Structures are given as C-alpha cells and as structure tokens.
Amino acid sequence: MKLHQEILNEKENKTIVFAETKRKVDDLTRKMRRYGWPAICIHGDKTQQERDWVLNEFRSGRAPILVATDVAARGLEALVWAPGCPYAVPRFALGGPP
C-alpha cells in the first residue's frame, strides 16, 4: 500500500514492469488498474498511434507505470529515458539469462 501511495503522490516516479508475453502484459495491466494502480501497457499488437499515446502518457507522468513485453524493452530506452529517470534494460531483453 505504501508503494501505491508513493507512486500516486510523486509525479516524477516512473516504473516499468516487464512481462514475457503480450497476453501477460494485458492481463497484468488490467489487474493493476482494477486495484487502482495507474498503469498502461505497450506491446507489438498496439498500433503506432496507440504506442505513441502510451509513451506520451508515461513520459508526462499521467500514467507512471508502464507494463511492457521484454521485446518492447529493446526500443524503450531511447523513447522514455529522461534525466533523473533511472533505466536499466533487463538482461533477458538483451538475450541474457533471466
């Protein structure tokens, strides 16, 4: 509950959650939103317009939790990194062991 409040209260806090499949990304995002977490998702089944909107919502802080597939992680660094926003690509996204 404390983490939930911290994320809601601090606009500069941004979190990226990685899931293995598009279906898991959608399911996790749906469950998080059901419990009040401000989460949105991105994966390959989204249109370019939807992906642009999602990234804009994440960058602006209106949706500070981004759920993505590990494949999407490969392109996220350049799109979402900003000074003060720590970012590390998970090893499995780069072909290393999970």
PDB file of C-alpha atoms in Angstrom:
ATOM      1  CA  MET A   1       0.000   0.000   0.000  1.00  0.00           C
ATOM      2  CA  LYS A   2       2.868   2.375   0.761  1.00  0.00           C
ATOM      3  CA  LEU A   3       4.352   1.862  -2.723  1.00  0.00           C
ATOM      4  CA  HIS A   4       0.941   2.548  -4.256  1.00  0.00           C
ATOM      5  CA  GLN A   5       0.669   5.867  -2.386  1.00  0.00           C
ATOM      6  CA  GLU A   6       4.241   6.845  -3.261  1.00  0.00           C
ATOM      7  CA  ILE A   7       3.616   6.264  -6.961  1.00  0.00           C
ATOM      8  CA  LEU A   8       0.358   8.218  -6.865  1.00  0.00           C
ATOM      9  CA  ASN A   9       1.825  11.127  -4.882  1.00  0.00           C
ATOM     10  CA  GLU A  10       5.105  11.588  -6.745  1.00  0.00           C
ATOM     11  CA  LYS A  11       4.762  12.501 -10.425  1.00  0.00           C
ATOM     12  CA  GLU A  12       8.489  12.082 -11.073  1.00  0.00           C
ATOM     13  CA  ASN A  13       8.415   8.402 -10.047  1.00  0.00           C
ATOM     14  CA  LYS A  14       8.094   6.168 -13.070  1.00  0.00           C
ATOM     15  CA  THR A  15       8.108   2.393 -13.104  1.00  0.00           C
ATOM     16  CA  ILE A  16       8.499  -0.045 -15.986  1.00  0.00           C
ATOM     17  CA  VAL A  17       7.267  -3.594 -15.410  1.00  0.00           C
ATOM     18  CA  PHE A  18       8.271  -6.296 -17.881  1.00  0.00           C
ATOM     19  CA  ALA A  19       6.242  -9.399 -18.708  1.00  0.00           C
ATOM     20  CA  GLU A  20       7.085 -12.280 -21.024  1.00  0.00           C
ATOM     21  CA  THR A  21       4.092 -12.185 -23.376  1.00  0.00           C
ATOM     22  CA  LYS A  22       1.619  -9.678 -24.797  1.00  0.00           C
ATOM     23  CA  ARG A  23      -1.202 -11.523 -23.075  1.00  0.00           C
ATOM     24  CA  LYS A  24       0.554 -11.305 -19.696  1.00  0.00           C
ATOM     25  CA  VAL A  25       1.154  -7.594 -20.283  1.00  0.00           C
ATOM     26  CA  ASP A  26      -2.560  -7.031 -20.953  1.00  0.00           C
ATOM     27  CA  ASP A  27      -3.668  -9.207 -18.009  1.00  0.00           C
ATOM     28  CA  LEU A  28      -1.257  -7.579 -15.562  1.00  0.00           C
ATOM     29  CA  THR A  29      -2.208  -4.076 -16.669  1.00  0.00           C
ATOM     30  CA  ARG A  30      -5.916  -4.876 -16.341  1.00  0.00           C
ATOM     31  CA  LYS A  31      -5.429  -6.294 -12.824  1.00  0.00           C
ATOM     32  CA  MET A  32      -3.292  -3.352 -11.721  1.00  0.00           C
ATOM     33  CA  ARG A  33      -5.869  -0.852 -12.963  1.00  0.00           C
ATOM     34  CA  ARG A  34      -8.655  -2.790 -11.241  1.00  0.00           C
ATOM     35  CA  TYR A  35      -6.824  -2.263  -7.941  1.00  0.00           C
ATOM     36  CA  GLY A  36      -6.249   1.436  -8.562  1.00  0.00           C
ATOM     37  CA  TRP A  37      -2.703   1.384  -9.942  1.00  0.00           C
ATOM     38  CA  PRO A  38      -2.174   3.990 -12.710  1.00  0.00           C
ATOM     39  CA  ALA A  39      -0.773   1.513 -15.251  1.00  0.00           C
ATOM     40  CA  ILE A  40      -0.755   1.419 -19.042  1.00  0.00           C
ATOM     41  CA  CYS A  41       0.817  -1.080 -21.402  1.00  0.00           C
ATOM     42  CA  ILE A  42       2.743  -1.310 -24.637  1.00  0.00           C
ATOM     43  CA  HIS A  43       3.495  -4.242 -26.920  1.00  0.00           C
ATOM     44  CA  GLY A  44       3.619  -5.214 -30.578  1.00  0.00           C
ATOM     45  CA  ASP A  45      -0.141  -5.609 -31.026  1.00  0.00           C
ATOM     46  CA  LYS A  46      -0.702  -1.906 -30.359  1.00  0.00           C
ATOM     47  CA  THR A  47      -0.960   0.425 -33.348  1.00  0.00           C
ATOM     48  CA  GLN A  48       1.713   3.084 -33.765  1.00  0.00           C
ATOM     49  CA  GLN A  49      -0.838   5.691 -32.696  1.00  0.00           C
ATOM     50  CA  GLU A  50      -1.595   3.713 -29.517  1.00  0.00           C
ATOM     51  CA  ARG A  51       2.124   3.255 -28.758  1.00  0.00           C
ATOM     52  CA  ASP A  52       2.758   6.980 -29.205  1.00  0.00           C
ATOM     53  CA  TRP A  53      -0.146   7.811 -26.883  1.00  0.00           C
ATOM     54  CA  VAL A  54       1.035   5.310 -24.236  1.00  0.00           C
ATOM     55  CA  LEU A  55       4.584   6.687 -24.269  1.00  0.00           C
ATOM     56  CA  ASN A  56       3.287  10.255 -24.034  1.00  0.00           C
ATOM     57  CA  GLU A  57       1.124   9.323 -21.029  1.00  0.00           C
ATOM     58  CA  PHE A  58       4.120   7.635 -19.383  1.00  0.00           C
ATOM     59  CA  ARG A  59       6.563  10.488 -20.099  1.00  0.00           C
ATOM     60  CA  SER A  60       4.123  13.088 -18.771  1.00  0.00           C
ATOM     61  CA  GLY A  61       3.543  11.151 -15.542  1.00  0.00           C
ATOM     62  CA  ARG A  62      -0.199  10.807 -16.116  1.00  0.00           C
ATOM     63  CA  ALA A  63       0.385   7.044 -16.174  1.00  0.00           C
ATOM     64  CA  PRO A  64       3.563   6.442 -14.140  1.00  0.00           C
ATOM     65  CA  ILE A  65       3.525   2.647 -14.512  1.00  0.00           C
ATOM     66  CA  LEU A  66       4.320   1.173 -17.913  1.00  0.00           C
ATOM     67  CA  VAL A  67       3.883  -2.564 -18.442  1.00  0.00           C
ATOM     68  CA  ALA A  68       5.765  -3.881 -21.476  1.00  0.00           C
ATOM     69  CA  THR A  69       6.948  -7.071 -23.106  1.00  0.00           C
ATOM     70  CA  ASP A  70      10.646  -7.855 -22.874  1.00  0.00           C
ATOM     71  CA  VAL A  71      10.829  -7.399 -26.664  1.00  0.00           C
ATOM     72  CA  ALA A  72       9.464  -3.855 -26.299  1.00  0.00           C
ATOM     73  CA  ALA A  73      12.265  -3.146 -23.813  1.00  0.00           C
ATOM     74  CA  ARG A  74      14.801  -3.093 -26.631  1.00  0.00           C
ATOM     75  CA  GLY A  75      13.326   0.106 -28.027  1.00  0.00           C
ATOM     76  CA  LEU A  76      12.198   1.809 -24.836  1.00  0.00           C
ATOM     77  CA  GLU A  77      15.496   3.220 -23.596  1.00  0.00           C
ATOM     78  CA  ALA A  78      15.718   5.964 -26.210  1.00  0.00           C
ATOM     79  CA  LEU A  79      11.986   6.674 -26.027  1.00  0.00           C
ATOM     80  CA  VAL A  80      11.413   7.041 -22.292  1.00  0.00           C
ATOM     81  CA  TRP A  81      14.751   7.930 -20.733  1.00  0.00           C
ATOM     82  CA  ALA A  82      14.967  11.381 -19.272  1.00  0.00           C
ATOM     83  CA  PRO A  83      17.450  12.935 -16.840  1.00  0.00           C
ATOM     84  CA  GLY A  84      16.536  11.774 -13.359  1.00  0.00           C
ATOM     85  CA  CYS A  85      14.698   8.699 -14.635  1.00  0.00           C
ATOM     86  CA  PRO A  86      16.918   5.683 -13.939  1.00  0.00           C
ATOM     87  CA  TYR A  87      16.577   2.990 -16.544  1.00  0.00           C
ATOM     88  CA  ALA A  88      18.107  -0.434 -16.993  1.00  0.00           C
ATOM     89  CA  VAL A  89      17.169  -2.903 -19.694  1.00  0.00           C
ATOM     90  CA  PRO A  90      16.590  -6.336 -18.155  1.00  0.00           C
ATOM     91  CA  ARG A  91      19.233  -8.893 -19.133  1.00  0.00           C
ATOM     92  CA  PHE A  92      16.661 -11.204 -20.705  1.00  0.00           C
ATOM     93  CA  ALA A  93      15.669  -8.411 -23.097  1.00  0.00           C
ATOM     94  CA  LEU A  94      19.227  -8.359 -24.385  1.00  0.00           C
ATOM     95  CA  GLY A  95      19.438 -12.110 -24.800  1.00  0.00           C
ATOM     96  CA  GLY A  96      20.990 -12.914 -21.420  1.00  0.00           C
ATOM     97  CA  PRO A  97      19.602 -15.260 -18.782  1.00  0.00           C
ATOM     98  CA  PRO A  98      16.570 -14.102 -16.776  1.00  0.00           C
TER      99      PRO A  98
END
